[in-house]
Amino acid sequence: MFTKKFSRTAAYGVLAASALFASSASASNVAITEWMYNGDEFIEFTNLSNSVIDFTNWSYDDDSRTVGAVSLSAFGLVAPGESVILSESTAVDFRTNWSLSAAVKIIGGNTVNLGRNDEINLFNASGVLVDRLSYGDGNFPGTIRTQNVSGNPLNLQVLSQDTVSTDWVLSAVGDSFGSYASLGGFIANPGQFALAPAAVPLPAAFPMMLSALAAFRFGRKKRA
């Protein structure tokens, strides 16, 4: 009796988890929310959806637009409202330079670097373009130059545009984005996005629970 009840509960858990990730997999509501070139170069991606998104097999590239150029799999599960960082420096150095907590996910050592006039492309596990930002004050006169100071969107609507506009502004210490100076004197607010919904941390055991439930379900099928 207990086994049957547990099996039913496990099945419901697997189905619920499957539904969660099914909705996440099709979600394209992940956006490029901050970037800076040169200096302590980085790109920030934020999950603006209401679902957990699995970054396994997601990737980044610059204006070469090559799917799989830089793997973002190490971000793993990204919670609603959570921002993650791809940096040129090592993850350890970037975290130290910006005094970031261990909770902020960072992939360091990026060698597909950005320039003054460049492009940021984010692809999902199927190789579908999720977000793109073409920028550069040379290509788009009147827009910001993010050398050593990051760029931020003034509103969520601008995130749906593939090219930078005057609705992107430079960071300033103490601004509404929570910007501050790093140890190296660069100005930004990596790992947090002021316009995002409140981040909901994932329980540490959540990924293991999914694996355990799936394994139990598989085992029950084999014995049936």
Short mmCIF file of C-alpha atoms in Angstrom, two decimals:
data_model
loop_
_atom_site.label_atom_id
_atom_site.label_comp_id
_atom_site.label_asym_id
_atom_site.label_seq_id
_atom_site.Cartn_x
_atom_site.Cartn_y
_atom_site.Cartn_z
CA MET A 1 0.00 0.00 0.00
CA PHE A 2 2.78 2.40 0.95
CA THR A 3 4.68 1.59 -2.24
CA LYS A 4 1.63 2.33 -4.37
CA LYS A 5 0.99 5.62 -2.60
CA PHE A 6 4.63 6.62 -2.88
CA SER A 7 4.67 5.63 -6.53
CA ARG A 8 1.62 7.80 -7.18
CA THR A 9 3.17 10.71 -5.29
CA ALA A 10 6.46 10.30 -7.14
CA ALA A 11 4.65 10.18 -10.45
CA TYR A 12 2.81 13.39 -9.61
CA GLY A 13 6.13 14.96 -8.66
CA VAL A 14 7.74 13.93 -11.94
CA LEU A 15 4.76 15.19 -13.91
CA ALA A 16 4.76 18.50 -12.07
CA ALA A 17 8.48 18.92 -12.58
CA SER A 18 8.12 17.94 -16.23
CA ALA A 19 5.40 20.54 -16.69
CA LEU A 20 7.60 23.14 -15.05
CA PHE A 21 10.49 22.48 -17.38
CA ALA A 22 8.26 22.08 -20.41
CA SER A 23 7.03 25.61 -19.91
CA SER A 24 10.57 26.80 -19.23
CA ALA A 25 12.01 25.14 -22.30
CA SER A 26 9.71 27.06 -24.59
CA ALA A 27 10.19 30.32 -22.74
CA SER A 28 12.13 33.00 -24.55
CA ASN A 29 11.86 35.50 -21.75
CA VAL A 30 15.55 35.54 -20.95
CA ALA A 31 17.20 38.83 -21.80
CA ILE A 32 20.55 40.54 -22.09
CA THR A 33 20.21 43.06 -19.26
CA GLU A 34 23.70 44.56 -18.86
CA TRP A 35 27.06 44.55 -20.58
CA MET A 36 30.46 46.20 -20.52
CA TYR A 37 33.46 45.80 -22.82
CA ASN A 38 37.15 46.15 -21.98
CA GLY A 39 38.10 46.64 -18.36
CA ASP A 40 36.32 43.95 -16.35
CA GLU A 41 34.27 42.86 -19.39
CA PHE A 42 31.04 40.96 -18.78
CA ILE A 43 27.54 40.19 -20.04
CA GLU A 44 24.53 39.70 -17.79
CA PHE A 45 21.56 37.51 -18.68
CA THR A 46 18.35 37.61 -16.61
CA ASN A 47 15.45 35.18 -16.40
CA LEU A 48 12.42 37.47 -16.65
CA SER A 49 9.91 34.62 -16.82
CA ASN A 50 7.93 33.01 -14.02
CA SER A 51 9.55 29.61 -14.59
CA VAL A 52 12.87 28.02 -13.80
CA ILE A 53 14.99 27.82 -16.96
CA ASP A 54 17.61 25.16 -17.55
CA PHE A 55 20.63 26.65 -19.35
CA THR A 56 22.07 23.26 -20.26
CA ASN A 57 23.29 23.45 -23.88
CA TRP A 58 22.50 27.16 -24.14
CA SER A 59 25.25 29.26 -25.71
CA TYR A 60 26.56 32.73 -26.47
CA ASP A 61 28.36 34.30 -29.39
CA ASP A 62 29.25 37.78 -30.61
CA ASP A 63 28.57 39.13 -34.11
CA SER A 64 29.77 35.84 -35.63
CA ARG A 65 26.35 34.45 -34.61
CA THR A 66 27.62 30.89 -34.20
CA VAL A 67 25.44 28.56 -32.13
CA GLY A 68 27.51 26.76 -29.48
CA ALA A 69 30.48 29.16 -29.62
CA VAL A 70 30.53 29.62 -25.84
CA SER A 71 28.69 27.13 -23.64
CA LEU A 72 26.45 28.46 -20.89
CA SER A 73 25.58 25.02 -19.51
CA ALA A 74 27.41 25.72 -16.25
CA PHE A 75 24.67 28.16 -15.24
CA GLY A 76 22.40 25.15 -14.76
CA LEU A 77 18.95 25.99 -13.42
CA VAL A 78 18.25 29.73 -13.40
CA ALA A 79 15.41 30.86 -11.16
CA PRO A 80 12.78 33.49 -12.03
CA GLY A 81 14.33 36.93 -11.56
CA GLU A 82 17.86 35.54 -11.32
CA SER A 83 20.73 37.20 -13.20
CA VAL A 84 23.83 35.28 -14.30
CA ILE A 85 27.20 36.54 -15.52
CA LEU A 86 29.56 35.64 -18.37
CA SER A 87 32.92 37.33 -17.74
CA GLU A 88 36.26 37.68 -19.48
CA SER A 89 38.20 37.31 -16.23
CA THR A 90 38.05 34.13 -14.18
CA ALA A 91 34.96 33.63 -12.06
CA VAL A 92 37.06 33.94 -8.90
CA ASP A 93 38.63 37.23 -9.98
CA PHE A 94 35.33 38.68 -11.16
CA ARG A 95 33.60 37.75 -7.92
CA THR A 96 36.42 39.34 -5.91
CA ASN A 97 36.57 42.51 -8.01
CA TRP A 98 32.84 43.11 -7.61
CA SER A 99 32.44 41.71 -4.07
CA LEU A 100 29.76 39.30 -5.26
CA SER A 101 28.36 36.55 -3.07
CA ALA A 102 28.71 32.87 -3.88
CA ALA A 103 25.03 32.85 -4.85
CA VAL A 104 25.72 34.78 -8.07
CA LYS A 105 26.45 32.35 -10.91
CA ILE A 106 29.48 33.31 -12.99
CA ILE A 107 31.07 31.64 -15.99
CA GLY A 108 34.56 33.08 -16.34
CA GLY A 109 37.31 32.93 -18.93
CA ASN A 110 35.23 34.06 -21.89
CA THR A 111 37.50 34.55 -24.92
CA VAL A 112 34.80 35.56 -27.42
CA ASN A 113 35.27 39.15 -26.46
CA LEU A 114 33.26 42.25 -27.18
CA GLY A 115 34.38 45.39 -28.97
CA ARG A 116 33.20 48.97 -29.21
CA ASN A 117 30.73 48.08 -31.97
CA ASP A 118 29.63 44.49 -31.60
CA GLU A 119 26.76 42.12 -30.96
CA ILE A 120 25.61 39.78 -28.19
CA ASN A 121 23.67 36.65 -29.17
CA LEU A 122 21.99 34.21 -26.78
CA PHE A 123 20.88 30.78 -28.07
CA ASN A 124 18.83 28.12 -26.30
CA ALA A 125 19.46 24.37 -26.26
CA SER A 126 17.77 23.96 -29.65
CA GLY A 127 20.01 26.59 -31.21
CA VAL A 128 17.15 29.07 -31.44
CA LEU A 129 18.01 32.74 -30.93
CA VAL A 130 16.56 33.86 -27.60
CA ASP A 131 17.92 37.40 -27.50
CA ARG A 132 20.22 39.64 -29.50
CA LEU A 133 21.69 43.05 -28.85
CA SER A 134 23.58 44.90 -31.57
CA TYR A 135 25.30 47.92 -30.08
CA GLY A 136 27.99 50.54 -30.61
CA ASP A 137 28.09 54.31 -30.62
CA GLY A 138 29.85 54.11 -33.98
CA ASN A 139 27.09 52.06 -35.61
CA PHE A 140 24.26 53.70 -33.70
CA PRO A 141 25.17 57.39 -33.19
CA GLY A 142 23.91 58.91 -29.98
CA THR A 143 23.89 55.62 -28.06
CA ILE A 144 26.14 54.72 -25.15
CA ARG A 145 29.74 53.55 -25.27
CA THR A 146 30.15 50.88 -22.60
CA GLN A 147 33.92 50.92 -22.24
CA ASN A 148 34.67 50.33 -18.54
CA VAL A 149 31.13 51.40 -17.59
CA SER A 150 28.14 49.11 -18.12
CA GLY A 151 24.92 49.78 -19.99
CA ASN A 152 21.43 49.32 -18.53
CA PRO A 153 17.91 49.42 -20.04
CA LEU A 154 15.58 52.13 -18.77
CA ASN A 155 12.55 49.87 -19.14
CA LEU A 156 11.58 46.28 -19.93
CA GLN A 157 10.09 47.21 -23.30
CA VAL A 158 13.50 48.09 -24.73
CA LEU A 159 14.64 44.52 -24.13
CA SER A 160 12.46 43.34 -27.01
CA GLN A 161 14.56 45.38 -29.45
CA ASP A 162 17.56 43.79 -31.17
CA THR A 163 19.51 47.04 -31.47
CA VAL A 164 20.67 49.43 -28.80
CA SER A 165 18.79 52.70 -28.46
CA THR A 166 18.91 55.83 -26.35
CA ASP A 167 16.80 53.93 -23.80
CA TRP A 168 20.02 52.22 -22.72
CA VAL A 169 22.01 54.32 -20.25
CA LEU A 170 25.40 54.12 -18.58
CA SER A 171 25.79 53.05 -14.97
CA ALA A 172 26.60 55.66 -12.35
CA VAL A 173 27.54 55.06 -8.73
CA GLY A 174 24.41 55.09 -6.58
CA ASP A 175 21.93 55.04 -9.48
CA SER A 176 18.55 53.29 -9.51
CA PHE A 177 20.22 50.12 -10.83
CA GLY A 178 22.34 49.78 -7.70
CA SER A 179 25.59 50.50 -9.53
CA TYR A 180 28.92 50.83 -7.72
CA ALA A 181 32.64 50.91 -8.44
CA SER A 182 34.62 47.67 -8.55
CA LEU A 183 38.05 47.29 -6.99
CA GLY A 184 39.47 48.24 -10.39
CA GLY A 185 37.36 51.39 -10.62
CA PHE A 186 34.88 50.10 -13.22
CA ILE A 187 31.21 50.99 -12.72
CA ALA A 188 28.37 48.50 -13.05
CA ASN A 189 25.85 46.39 -11.13
CA PRO A 190 26.53 42.77 -12.18
CA GLY A 191 24.42 39.94 -10.83
CA GLN A 192 21.33 42.02 -10.11
CA PHE A 193 18.70 43.54 -12.37
CA ALA A 194 16.55 46.24 -10.80
CA LEU A 195 13.63 45.72 -13.19
CA ALA A 196 13.43 41.94 -12.76
CA PRO A 197 10.79 40.18 -10.69
CA ALA A 198 12.04 39.18 -7.26
CA ALA A 199 14.40 36.23 -7.58
CA VAL A 200 13.16 32.98 -6.04
CA PRO A 201 16.16 30.85 -4.96
CA LEU A 202 15.98 27.18 -5.88
CA PRO A 203 16.24 24.69 -3.01
CA ALA A 204 19.69 23.10 -3.15
CA ALA A 205 18.15 19.64 -3.32
CA PHE A 206 15.74 20.45 -6.16
CA PRO A 207 17.84 19.06 -9.06
CA MET A 208 18.59 15.89 -7.06
CA MET A 209 14.89 15.48 -6.27
CA LEU A 210 14.05 15.56 -9.97
CA SER A 211 16.66 12.92 -10.73
CA ALA A 212 15.50 10.71 -7.86
CA LEU A 213 11.86 10.94 -8.87
CA ALA A 214 12.68 10.16 -12.47
CA ALA A 215 14.82 7.17 -11.45
CA PHE A 216 12.09 5.83 -9.18
CA ARG A 217 9.53 6.16 -11.92
CA PHE A 218 11.80 4.32 -14.36
CA GLY A 219 12.43 1.55 -11.83
CA ARG A 220 8.72 1.01 -11.26
CA LYS A 221 8.19 0.69 -15.02
CA LYS A 222 10.89 -1.99 -15.29
CA ARG A 223 9.33 -4.06 -12.51
CA ALA A 224 5.79 -3.75 -13.88
#
